[in-house]
Amino acid sequence: MAESQSPKPGLMSRIFSPKSKNQLRKLPPSQPLKASFSSHASFSSQTTSPLSSPAIVQKPLAFGAIYRPVDDNRDEQTGERRDNTELLHGLAHHESHDSSDSLAALNNQQAWRPPGERDIASLDVPLWARVAAFLSPGDKAALAFTTRTLMARIGTECWRELEKEENEREKLRFLITQDEKLPGHLLCFSCVRYHKRIQMGLESLKRKDVLNRVYHCPMVGKPEHVQPRSRIAPGWDLAFPFVQLVMRGHKYGVSTHGIPLSDLERRWVDPNSGWIHQSRYFIHKGHLLMRVSSKTFATPKLPPSGVRHLLYSREDYTPYFSVCAHWKDGELMPVCKCALSHIPENHQSLKQQLKQGPGIHMRYKNPQAIVSLCSRCRPMRRCPECPSEYLVELKLAEDKEDPVVKFKQAIVVTRWCDFGDGTSIFDPEWCAINGLEAEDREAYDSFAVMGKRAISGIFEAQNGVTMPGQRLKSLNPKRVKLGEEGDDWY
């Protein structure tokens, strides 16, 4: 049975109970807080009855625990005592230059210095000045930019020399070396400085009549300014900044430095001429290769004026297909005209032939679907002055817009070219394709540079396609340059 509780004291017992001897006293000013706390504790202990002590609220047990741990600086999970000695020692040695940890950090910093820096620092300043005297201004600035030790030995005067107008080419050589360290910027060859990319990762190739800025250049809009670009087809150009973005993405990473190669590929139809174009790109040994295939339907026995309307644009009298800057010199346009002359007549029944006259020709009744070209227009041609190759073909294609004659002969002109490594507009491949002359180098000779390996074979080998055996002849065997004066191209 539970013990019975003691009866509550009555009124008389509380009246006649002895009085408390506790009196209110003024505390000395020296220790007010301590005395107040002790007096309050003594008063509460005397007035509180031992029978009416408040219930102690204990902390609930941890999940999975059986026994309640004692609050003696033990870990509730492991039951081990916490040792604060290591914590206190760690605070004592924090940011201390005399501690062993700081000395070890300094030793590690010395060990991780670039290799050979101590040897560089051991050489005298006059000796480094003698070495720098044999270097060009661009190479000297790049050498001084590598480490602080070399900057202190060579000096910063070489960077001031790059600001001179006669050293603009050397300044470009120095800025090209910093391309990997500036993923959010792009080198502008018109301003000779880096501009911030305004559409980082979203750059897209568009028609040349569409404003498509990659960065804000103050030279845009000036009459004498011409942005470096290469012609693909009428209405489409490949600006050099897109060549930079693709090659930077291939070298240093697409997510940070450039754009993927597939963003340059296009397929479009010229609304004025009906030519169908398709462009593809491939990177081989650090060089950007391009293939542009252009085709259109052609009728047989075209007069000279019809051939001109089929091949040339009326805006600037350039071919509708992709050509290099040397297309007027050589055999390119005569080869296309020769291929058009081999197109056979369309299918004509005997009834249709009798309506035209008494003669009957069986070649019109069963025309050949596969047309064989002659020895002049069949071989592949390579431009001797730039890395460009051409192949002219006649293929039977379906014309979905003609309800009468479904299948017709189409002329297909395919061009393969090499734009170089995309580091500078002064690269030999880029200058040769666009017809630019370099002052410090000889004229480009494609047969001497590329040898027997064709660009077309390298490009088609990426997909496992084996091209049929083709003779590779020079586009301009006699190296005759007439330009506008030559009338054979038109």
GROMACS .gro file of C-alpha atoms in nm:
model
  490
    1MET     CA    1   0.000   0.000   0.000
    2ALA     CA    2   0.115   0.347  -0.070
    3GLU     CA    3   0.218   0.555   0.229
    4SER     CA    4  -0.046   0.806   0.347
    5GLN     CA    5   0.050   1.172   0.305
    6SER     CA    6   0.096   1.389   0.620
    7PRO     CA    7  -0.196   1.619   0.704
    8LYS     CA    8  -0.173   1.982   0.599
    9PRO     CA    9  -0.088   2.215   0.897
   10GLY     CA   10  -0.383   2.403   1.032
   11LEU     CA   11  -0.440   2.774   1.085
   12MET     CA   12  -0.355   2.778   1.458
   13SER     CA   13  -0.028   2.595   1.407
   14ARG     CA   14   0.079   2.844   1.145
   15ILE     CA   15  -0.010   3.143   1.366
   16PHE     CA   16   0.170   3.025   1.678
   17SER     CA   17   0.477   2.887   1.492
   18PRO     CA   18   0.811   3.046   1.587
   19LYS     CA   19   0.911   3.345   1.373
   20SER     CA   20   1.202   3.330   1.134
   21LYS     CA   21   1.518   3.499   1.245
   22ASN     CA   22   1.612   3.600   0.886
   23GLN     CA   23   1.634   3.973   0.853
   24LEU     CA   24   1.690   4.197   0.554
   25ARG     CA   25   2.043   4.334   0.561
   26LYS     CA   26   2.219   4.569   0.318
   27LEU     CA   27   2.496   4.395   0.127
   28PRO     CA   28   2.843   4.541   0.101
   29PRO     CA   29   2.930   4.696  -0.239
   30SER     CA   30   3.222   4.456  -0.298
   31GLN     CA   31   3.027   4.139  -0.373
   32PRO     CA   32   2.661   4.217  -0.442
   33LEU     CA   33   2.598   3.941  -0.692
   34LYS     CA   34   2.744   3.655  -0.492
   35ALA     CA   35   2.577   3.753  -0.163
   36SER     CA   36   2.244   3.804  -0.333
   37PHE     CA   37   2.265   3.464  -0.489
   38SER     CA   38   2.362   3.294  -0.160
   39SER     CA   39   2.093   3.470   0.045
   40HIS     CA   40   1.832   3.385  -0.213
   41ALA     CA   41   1.940   3.023  -0.211
   42SER     CA   42   1.933   3.006   0.172
   43PHE     CA   43   1.593   3.170   0.187
   44SER     CA   44   1.448   2.934  -0.069
   45SER     CA   45   1.596   2.632   0.105
   46GLN     CA   46   1.442   2.730   0.438
   47THR     CA   47   1.101   2.823   0.305
   48THR     CA   48   1.070   2.523   0.075
   49SER     CA   49   0.940   2.215   0.236
   50PRO     CA   50   1.125   1.889   0.171
   51LEU     CA   51   0.796   1.723   0.103
   52SER     CA   52   0.706   1.965  -0.179
   53SER     CA   53   1.030   1.949  -0.382
   54PRO     CA   54   0.975   1.997  -0.760
   55ALA     CA   55   1.006   1.695  -0.991
   56ILE     CA   56   1.338   1.672  -1.178
   57VAL     CA   57   1.285   1.649  -1.558
   58GLN     CA   58   1.537   1.404  -1.695
   59LYS     CA   59   1.669   1.399  -2.049
   60PRO     CA   60   1.509   1.127  -2.265
   61LEU     CA   61   1.718   0.831  -2.360
   62ALA     CA   62   1.891   0.830  -2.696
   63PHE     CA   63   1.765   0.606  -2.972
   64GLY     CA   64   1.865   0.246  -2.895
   65ALA     CA   65   2.013   0.330  -2.552
   66ILE     CA   66   1.931   0.108  -2.250
   67TYR     CA   67   2.105   0.291  -1.966
   68ARG     CA   68   2.096   0.663  -1.899
   69PRO     CA   69   2.450   0.809  -1.917
   70VAL     CA   70   2.583   1.017  -1.632
   71ASP     CA   71   2.662   1.381  -1.718
   72ASP     CA   72   3.033   1.349  -1.656
   73ASN     CA   73   3.171   1.464  -1.997
   74ARG     CA   74   3.107   1.129  -2.164
   75ASP     CA   75   3.001   1.068  -2.519
   76GLU     CA   76   2.643   0.945  -2.537
   77GLN     CA   77   2.712   0.724  -2.839
   78THR     CA   78   3.043   0.560  -2.748
   79GLY     CA   79   3.056   0.612  -2.374
   80GLU     CA   80   3.414   0.745  -2.388
   81ARG     CA   81   3.531   1.046  -2.197
   82ARG     CA   82   3.603   1.354  -2.400
   83ASP     CA   83   3.961   1.475  -2.390
   84ASN     CA   84   3.986   1.850  -2.444
   85THR     CA   85   4.364   1.853  -2.422
   86GLU     CA   86   4.416   1.818  -2.795
   87LEU     CA   87   4.166   2.096  -2.861
   88LEU     CA   88   4.344   2.334  -2.624
   89HIS     CA   89   4.685   2.255  -2.772
   90GLY     CA   90   4.548   2.313  -3.121
   91LEU     CA   91   4.425   2.658  -3.021
   92ALA     CA   92   4.758   2.740  -2.863
   93HIS     CA   93   4.951   2.665  -3.190
   94HIS     CA   94   4.698   2.829  -3.423
   95GLU     CA   95   4.865   3.093  -3.647
   96SER     CA   96   5.188   3.059  -3.459
   97HIS     CA   97   5.503   3.116  -3.662
   98ASP     CA   98   5.712   2.932  -3.407
   99SER     CA   99   5.515   2.609  -3.421
  100SER     CA  100   5.636   2.299  -3.599
  101ASP     CA  101   5.326   2.290  -3.823
  102SER     CA  102   5.400   2.634  -3.965
  103LEU     CA  103   5.759   2.537  -4.034
  104ALA     CA  104   5.642   2.222  -4.212
  105ALA     CA  105   5.404   2.430  -4.426
  106LEU     CA  106   5.689   2.660  -4.527
  107ASN     CA  107   5.902   2.361  -4.620
  108ASN     CA  108   5.622   2.220  -4.834
  109GLN     CA  109   5.582   2.556  -5.007
  110GLN     CA  110   5.949   2.558  -5.093
  111ALA     CA  111   5.928   2.201  -5.220
  112TRP     CA  112   5.637   2.283  -5.453
  113ARG     CA  113   5.811   2.572  -5.626
  114PRO     CA  114   5.833   2.539  -6.005
  115PRO     CA  115   6.125   2.322  -6.111
  116GLY     CA  116   6.430   2.520  -6.206
  117GLU     CA  117   6.325   2.842  -6.032
  118ARG     CA  118   6.618   2.826  -5.793
  119ASP     CA  119   6.855   2.786  -6.086
  120ILE     CA  120   6.696   3.088  -6.254
  121ALA     CA  121   6.735   3.296  -5.941
  122SER     CA  122   7.100   3.195  -5.911
  123LEU     CA  123   7.191   3.366  -6.241
  124ASP     CA  124   7.278   3.735  -6.245
  125VAL     CA  125   7.063   4.008  -6.398
  126PRO     CA  126   7.320   4.105  -6.669
  127LEU     CA  127   7.328   3.745  -6.786
  128TRP     CA  128   6.949   3.735  -6.826
  129ALA     CA  129   6.961   4.068  -7.008
  130ARG     CA  130   7.209   3.912  -7.249
  131VAL     CA  131   6.974   3.616  -7.309
  132ALA     CA  132   6.673   3.844  -7.362
  133ALA     CA  133   6.864   4.046  -7.622
  134PHE     CA  134   6.842   3.750  -7.864
  135LEU     CA  135   6.461   3.723  -7.831
  136SER     CA  136   6.187   3.906  -8.016
  137PRO     CA  137   5.970   4.152  -7.817
  138GLY     CA  138   5.681   3.905  -7.805
  139ASP     CA  139   5.896   3.616  -7.682
  140LYS     CA  140   6.068   3.841  -7.430
  141ALA     CA  141   5.733   3.954  -7.287
  142ALA     CA  142   5.609   3.594  -7.269
  143LEU     CA  143   5.927   3.488  -7.087
  144ALA     CA  144   5.894   3.767  -6.832
  145PHE     CA  145   5.530   3.675  -6.774
  146THR     CA  146   5.604   3.317  -6.668
  147THR     CA  147   5.729   3.371  -6.308
  148ARG     CA  148   5.802   3.658  -6.074
  149THR     CA  149   6.166   3.558  -6.065
  150LEU     CA  150   6.203   3.608  -6.441
  151MET     CA  151   6.003   3.930  -6.427
  152ALA     CA  152   6.247   4.066  -6.169
  153ARG     CA  153   6.544   3.958  -6.383
  154ILE     CA  154   6.420   4.073  -6.727
  155GLY     CA  155   6.207   4.371  -6.621
  156THR     CA  156   5.876   4.514  -6.740
  157GLU     CA  157   6.015   4.735  -7.015
  158CYS     CA  158   5.945   4.461  -7.273
  159TRP     CA  159   5.570   4.499  -7.213
  160ARG     CA  160   5.585   4.871  -7.285
  161GLU     CA  161   5.759   4.799  -7.615
  162LEU     CA  162   5.458   4.594  -7.727
  163GLU     CA  163   5.239   4.907  -7.722
  164LYS     CA  164   5.433   5.055  -8.012
  165GLU     CA  165   5.266   5.044  -8.352
  166GLU     CA  166   5.552   4.863  -8.522
  167ASN     CA  167   5.529   4.579  -8.267
  168GLU     CA  168   5.159   4.502  -8.324
  169ARG     CA  169   5.236   4.159  -8.471
  170GLU     CA  170   5.458   4.079  -8.171
  171LYS     CA  171   5.182   4.188  -7.933
  172LEU     CA  172   4.946   3.943  -8.100
  173ARG     CA  173   5.200   3.665  -8.056
  174PHE     CA  174   5.219   3.742  -7.685
  175LEU     CA  175   4.840   3.762  -7.639
  176ILE     CA  176   4.788   3.428  -7.813
  177THR     CA  177   4.990   3.258  -7.537
  178GLN     CA  178   4.731   3.373  -7.279
  179ASP     CA  179   4.436   3.212  -7.459
  180GLU     CA  180   4.400   2.920  -7.219
  181LYS     CA  181   4.396   3.144  -6.910
  182LEU     CA  182   4.103   3.359  -7.034
  183PRO     CA  183   3.807   3.129  -7.106
  184GLY     CA  184   3.551   3.410  -7.081
  185HIS     CA  185   3.729   3.636  -7.331
  186LEU     CA  186   3.822   3.616  -7.698
  187LEU     CA  187   4.116   3.772  -7.878
  188CYS     CA  188   4.014   4.043  -8.126
  189PHE     CA  189   4.268   4.084  -8.406
  190SER     CA  190   4.124   4.421  -8.510
  191CYS     CA  191   4.174   4.584  -8.168
  192VAL     CA  192   4.469   4.363  -8.063
  193ARG     CA  193   4.311   4.297  -7.723
  194TYR     CA  194   4.080   4.054  -7.548
  195HIS     CA  195   3.705   4.121  -7.542
  196LYS     CA  196   3.454   3.962  -7.307
  197ARG     CA  197   3.221   3.705  -7.463
  198ILE     CA  198   2.864   3.833  -7.441
  199GLN     CA  199   2.701   3.498  -7.530
  200MET     CA  200   2.931   3.257  -7.351
  201GLY     CA  201   2.845   2.904  -7.457
  202LEU     CA  202   2.549   3.019  -7.672
  203GLU     CA  203   2.735   3.140  -7.982
  204SER     CA  204   2.574   3.020  -8.305
  205LEU     CA  205   2.668   3.062  -8.670
  206LYS     CA  206   2.411   3.267  -8.864
  207ARG     CA  207   2.374   3.428  -9.205
  208LYS     CA  208   2.602   3.717  -9.280
  209ASP     CA  209   2.311   3.963  -9.309
  210VAL     CA  210   2.213   3.892  -8.944
  211LEU     CA  211   2.382   4.088  -8.665
  212ASN     CA  212   2.557   3.817  -8.466
  213ARG     CA  213   2.805   3.965  -8.220
  214VAL     CA  214   3.032   3.740  -8.020
  215TYR     CA  215   3.184   4.037  -7.832
  216HIS     CA  216   3.153   4.415  -7.836
  217CYS     CA  217   3.427   4.556  -8.058
  218PRO     CA  218   3.466   4.935  -8.098
  219MET     CA  219   3.593   4.885  -8.454
  220VAL     CA  220   3.259   4.749  -8.578
  221GLY     CA  221   3.084   5.003  -8.802
  222LYS     CA  222   3.395   5.185  -8.918
  223PRO     CA  223   3.442   5.202  -9.297
  224GLU     CA  224   3.798   5.069  -9.296
  225HIS     CA  225   3.720   4.778  -9.067
  226VAL     CA  226   3.668   4.433  -9.222
  227GLN     CA  227   3.616   4.141  -8.988
  228PRO     CA  228   3.828   3.838  -9.082
  229ARG     CA  229   3.598   3.582  -9.242
  230SER     CA  230   3.597   3.317  -9.512
  231ARG     CA  231   3.325   3.268  -9.774
  232ILE     CA  232   3.125   2.945  -9.761
  233ALA     CA  233   2.843   3.017 -10.007
  234PRO     CA  234   2.629   3.317 -10.108
  235GLY     CA  235   2.482   3.457  -9.787
  236TRP     CA  236   2.698   3.247  -9.556
  237ASP     CA  237   3.045   3.325  -9.420
  238LEU     CA  238   3.260   3.161  -9.156
  239ALA     CA  239   3.385   3.436  -8.926
  240PHE     CA  240   3.722   3.377  -8.764
  241PRO     CA  241   3.587   3.411  -8.404
  242PHE     CA  242   3.387   3.091  -8.461
  243VAL     CA  243   3.704   2.915  -8.576
  244GLN     CA  244   3.867   3.032  -8.252
  245LEU     CA  245   3.575   2.909  -8.039
  246VAL     CA  246   3.571   2.564  -8.198
  247MET     CA  247   3.946   2.512  -8.171
  248ARG     CA  248   3.959   2.646  -7.813
  249GLY     CA  249   3.681   2.409  -7.715
  250HIS     CA  250   3.871   2.120  -7.873
  251LYS     CA  251   4.195   2.207  -7.693
  252TYR     CA  252   4.085   2.328  -7.350
  253GLY     CA  253   3.723   2.215  -7.306
  254VAL     CA  254   3.389   2.296  -7.465
  255SER     CA  255   3.214   2.385  -7.137
  256THR     CA  256   3.454   2.669  -7.053
  257HIS     CA  257   3.649   2.788  -7.358
  258GLY     CA  258   3.440   2.736  -7.672
  259ILE     CA  259   3.155   2.565  -7.854
  260PRO     CA  260   3.114   2.211  -7.992
  261LEU     CA  261   3.207   2.136  -8.350
  262SER     CA  262   2.853   2.036  -8.443
  263ASP     CA  263   2.729   2.394  -8.385
  264LEU     CA  264   2.891   2.501  -8.713
  265GLU     CA  265   2.723   2.240  -8.933
  266ARG     CA  266   2.435   2.366  -9.145
  267ARG     CA  267   2.201   2.255  -9.423
  268TRP     CA  268   2.013   2.521  -9.617
  269VAL     CA  269   1.850   2.603  -9.949
  270ASP     CA  270   1.930   2.922 -10.136
  271PRO     CA  271   1.592   3.092 -10.198
  272ASN     CA  272   1.718   3.279 -10.505
  273SER     CA  273   1.883   2.997 -10.698
  274GLY     CA  274   1.747   2.672 -10.555
  275TRP     CA  275   2.093   2.537 -10.475
  276ILE     CA  276   2.102   2.299 -10.177
  277HIS     CA  277   2.407   2.330  -9.950
  278GLN     CA  278   2.531   2.112  -9.665
  279SER     CA  279   2.841   2.188  -9.456
  280ARG     CA  280   3.028   1.957  -9.221
  281TYR     CA  281   3.347   1.999  -9.015
  282PHE     CA  282   3.617   1.776  -8.875
  283ILE     CA  283   3.931   1.836  -8.666
  284HIS     CA  284   4.241   1.642  -8.771
  285LYS     CA  285   4.577   1.689  -8.598
  286GLY     CA  286   4.476   2.030  -8.464
  287HIS     CA  287   4.347   2.163  -8.799
  288LEU     CA  288   3.987   2.249  -8.883
  289LEU     CA  289   3.867   2.078  -9.202
  290MET     CA  290   3.544   2.170  -9.383
  291ARG     CA  291   3.337   1.995  -9.648
  292VAL     CA  292   3.064   2.182  -9.837
  293SER     CA  293   2.845   1.988 -10.079
  294SER     CA  294   2.627   2.192 -10.317
  295LYS     CA  295   2.385   2.059 -10.576
  296THR     CA  296   2.109   2.174 -10.809
  297PHE     CA  297   1.903   2.025 -11.091
  298ALA     CA  298   2.020   2.102 -11.443
  299THR     CA  299   1.846   2.064 -11.777
  300PRO     CA  300   2.029   1.923 -12.081
  301LYS     CA  301   2.164   2.134 -12.367
  302LEU     CA  302   2.171   2.464 -12.183
  303PRO     CA  303   2.280   2.769 -12.386
  304PRO     CA  304   2.573   2.977 -12.257
  305SER     CA  305   2.338   3.225 -12.092
  306GLY     CA  306   2.153   2.940 -11.917
  307VAL     CA  307   2.481   2.799 -11.788
  308ARG     CA  308   2.575   3.139 -11.645
  309HIS     CA  309   2.239   3.176 -11.474
  310LEU     CA  310   2.278   2.827 -11.329
  311LEU     CA  311   2.632   2.868 -11.194
  312TYR     CA  312   2.676   3.237 -11.108
  313SER     CA  313   2.503   3.468 -10.865
  314ARG     CA  314   2.364   3.786 -11.021
  315GLU     CA  315   2.463   3.994 -10.717
  316ASP     CA  316   2.843   3.969 -10.734
  317TYR     CA  317   2.901   3.718 -11.018
  318THR     CA  318   3.046   3.455 -10.789
  319PRO     CA  319   2.956   3.084 -10.808
  320TYR     CA  320   2.661   2.958 -10.607
  321PHE     CA  321   2.876   2.680 -10.461
  322SER     CA  322   3.171   2.708 -10.223
  323VAL     CA  323   3.498   2.825 -10.379
  324CYS     CA  324   3.831   2.963 -10.264
  325ALA     CA  325   3.980   3.299 -10.359
  326HIS     CA  326   4.154   3.154 -10.670
  327TRP     CA  327   3.848   3.018 -10.849
  328LYS     CA  328   3.881   3.253 -11.147
  329ASP     CA  329   4.227   3.122 -11.235
  330GLY     CA  330   4.245   2.769 -11.366
  331GLU     CA  331   4.004   2.495 -11.471
  332LEU     CA  332   3.728   2.506 -11.208
  333MET     CA  333   3.453   2.680 -11.405
  334PRO     CA  334   3.541   2.516 -11.741
  335VAL     CA  335   3.519   2.178 -11.565
  336CYS     CA  336   3.168   2.260 -11.438
  337LYS     CA  337   3.058   2.368 -11.786
  338CYS     CA  338   3.204   2.050 -11.934
  339ALA     CA  339   3.010   1.837 -11.685
  340LEU     CA  340   2.685   2.014 -11.775
  341SER     CA  341   2.739   1.929 -12.141
  342HIS     CA  342   2.728   1.554 -12.057
  343ILE     CA  343   2.371   1.562 -11.923
  344PRO     CA  344   2.156   1.341 -12.151
  345GLU     CA  345   1.813   1.426 -12.281
  346ASN     CA  346   1.513   1.342 -12.067
  347HIS     CA  347   1.299   1.038 -12.135
  348GLN     CA  348   1.079   1.074 -12.446
  349SER     CA  349   0.837   0.815 -12.571
  350LEU     CA  350   0.803   0.728 -12.940
  351LYS     CA  351   0.479   0.926 -12.958
  352GLN     CA  352   0.647   1.238 -12.823
  353GLN     CA  353   0.932   1.201 -13.075
  354LEU     CA  354   0.694   1.161 -13.369
  355LYS     CA  355   0.516   1.480 -13.269
  356GLN     CA  356   0.846   1.666 -13.303
  357GLY     CA  357   0.940   1.516 -13.640
  358PRO     CA  358   0.972   1.200 -13.847
  359GLY     CA  359   1.299   1.094 -13.681
  360ILE     CA  360   1.313   0.843 -13.392
  361HIS     CA  361   1.611   0.815 -13.158
  362MET     CA  362   1.630   0.521 -12.918
  363ARG     CA  363   1.865   0.707 -12.684
  364TYR     CA  364   1.576   0.934 -12.590
  365LYS     CA  365   1.351   0.638 -12.513
  366ASN     CA  366   1.596   0.472 -12.271
  367PRO     CA  367   1.837   0.740 -12.143
  368GLN     CA  368   2.123   0.633 -11.920
  369ALA     CA  369   2.068   0.693 -11.551
  370ILE     CA  370   2.441   0.693 -11.471
  371VAL     CA  371   2.634   0.951 -11.669
  372SER     CA  372   3.004   0.902 -11.734
  373LEU     CA  373   3.216   1.214 -11.742
  374CYS     CA  374   3.513   1.269 -11.968
  375SER     CA  375   3.880   1.276 -11.877
  376ARG     CA  376   3.871   1.652 -11.833
  377CYS     CA  377   3.586   1.691 -11.583
  378ARG     CA  378   3.608   1.355 -11.400
  379PRO     CA  379   3.935   1.397 -11.200
  380MET     CA  380   3.947   1.573 -10.865
  381ARG     CA  381   4.114   1.913 -10.865
  382ARG     CA  382   4.339   2.070 -10.603
  383CYS     CA  383   4.414   2.439 -10.591
  384PRO     CA  384   4.792   2.483 -10.598
  385GLU     CA  385   4.779   2.810 -10.401
  386CYS     CA  386   4.561   2.703 -10.105
  387PRO     CA  387   4.450   2.382  -9.927
  388SER     CA  388   4.124   2.336 -10.124
  389GLU     CA  389   4.005   2.040 -10.331
  390TYR     CA  390   3.706   2.013 -10.567
  391LEU     CA  391   3.506   1.728 -10.715
  392VAL     CA  392   3.237   1.779 -10.981
  393GLU     CA  393   2.980   1.501 -11.028
  394LEU     CA  394   2.649   1.430 -11.202
  395LYS     CA  395   2.398   1.233 -10.993
  396LEU     CA  396   2.043   1.119 -11.054
  397ALA     CA  397   1.820   1.277 -10.787
  398GLU     CA  398   1.448   1.299 -10.720
  399ASP     CA  399   1.271   1.628 -10.785
  400LYS     CA  400   0.965   1.629 -10.558
  401GLU     CA  401   0.832   1.954 -10.703
  402ASP     CA  402   0.805   1.831 -11.064
  403PRO     CA  403   0.500   1.602 -11.107
  404VAL     CA  404   0.595   1.495 -11.463
  405VAL     CA  405   0.969   1.417 -11.451
  406LYS     CA  406   1.044   1.279 -11.107
  407PHE     CA  407   1.412   1.195 -11.150
  408LYS     CA  408   1.659   1.438 -11.303
  409GLN     CA  409   2.031   1.483 -11.333
  410ALA     CA  410   2.182   1.714 -11.073
  411ILE     CA  411   2.527   1.871 -11.073
  412VAL     CA  412   2.707   1.825 -10.740
  413VAL     CA  413   3.015   2.032 -10.653
  414THR     CA  414   3.198   1.927 -10.335
  415ARG     CA  415   3.475   2.128 -10.178
  416TRP     CA  416   3.717   2.020  -9.902
  417CYS     CA  417   3.944   2.277  -9.738
  418ASP     CA  418   4.174   2.325  -9.438
  419PHE     CA  419   4.138   2.640  -9.222
  420GLY     CA  420   4.447   2.574  -9.007
  421ASP     CA  421   4.475   2.557  -8.629
  422GLY     CA  422   4.266   2.870  -8.563
  423THR     CA  423   4.521   3.053  -8.348
  424SER     CA  424   4.579   3.356  -8.571
  425ILE     CA  425   4.453   3.515  -8.891
  426PHE     CA  426   4.814   3.509  -9.010
  427ASP     CA  427   4.827   3.128  -9.026
  428PRO     CA  428   4.942   3.007  -9.370
  429GLU     CA  429   4.624   2.806  -9.435
  430TRP     CA  430   4.385   3.089  -9.346
  431CYS     CA  431   4.580   3.344  -9.549
  432ALA     CA  432   4.604   3.113  -9.851
  433ILE     CA  433   4.232   3.029  -9.862
  434ASN     CA  434   4.129   3.395  -9.843
  435GLY     CA  435   4.393   3.512 -10.091
  436LEU     CA  436   4.594   3.713  -9.836
  437GLU     CA  437   4.965   3.758  -9.890
  438ALA     CA  438   5.199   3.717  -9.595
  439GLU     CA  439   5.501   3.945  -9.581
  440ASP     CA  440   5.737   3.720  -9.388
  441ARG     CA  441   5.679   3.389  -9.568
  442GLU     CA  442   5.681   3.241  -9.916
  443ALA     CA  443   5.375   3.169 -10.127
  444TYR     CA  444   5.172   2.868 -10.018
  445ASP     CA  445   5.224   2.552 -10.225
  446SER     CA  446   4.958   2.292 -10.148
  447PHE     CA  447   5.131   2.007 -10.331
  448ALA     CA  448   5.453   2.065 -10.138
  449VAL     CA  449   5.279   2.098  -9.800
  450MET     CA  450   5.018   1.820  -9.821
  451GLY     CA  451   5.197   1.584 -10.056
  452LYS     CA  452   5.005   1.285 -10.189
  453ARG     CA  453   4.752   1.264  -9.903
  454ALA     CA  454   4.431   1.437 -10.006
  455ILE     CA  455   4.214   1.642  -9.769
  456SER     CA  456   3.909   1.462  -9.904
  457GLY     CA  457   4.053   1.124  -9.809
  458ILE     CA  458   4.131   1.242  -9.455
  459PHE     CA  459   3.784   1.388  -9.412
  460GLU     CA  460   3.589   1.091  -9.549
  461ALA     CA  461   3.799   0.843  -9.352
  462GLN     CA  462   3.644   0.967  -9.026
  463ASN     CA  463   3.317   0.790  -9.116
  464GLY     CA  464   3.478   0.483  -9.267
  465VAL     CA  465   3.388   0.590  -9.621
  466THR     CA  466   3.627   0.479  -9.894
  467MET     CA  467   3.616   0.707 -10.194
  468PRO     CA  468   3.663   0.553 -10.538
  469GLY     CA  469   3.997   0.598 -10.702
  470GLN     CA  470   4.030   0.949 -10.839
  471ARG     CA  471   4.310   1.123 -11.015
  472LEU     CA  472   4.413   1.437 -10.833
  473LYS     CA  473   4.512   1.708 -11.078
  474SER     CA  474   4.608   2.070 -11.034
  475LEU     CA  475   4.334   2.329 -11.063
  476ASN     CA  476   4.575   2.564 -11.238
  477PRO     CA  477   4.850   2.355 -11.398
  478LYS     CA  478   5.003   2.644 -11.592
  479ARG     CA  479   4.989   2.883 -11.293
  480VAL     CA  480   4.834   3.151 -11.513
  481LYS     CA  481   4.674   3.436 -11.316
  482LEU     CA  482   4.439   3.646 -11.525
  483GLY     CA  483   4.165   3.726 -11.273
  484GLU     CA  484   3.893   3.951 -11.416
  485GLU     CA  485   4.076   3.979 -11.748
  486GLY     CA  486   4.033   3.610 -11.822
  487ASP     CA  487   3.700   3.545 -11.994
  488ASP     CA  488   3.702   3.166 -11.972
  489TRP     CA  489   3.573   3.167 -11.614
  490TYR     CA  490   3.251   3.348 -11.718
   0.00000   0.00000   0.00000
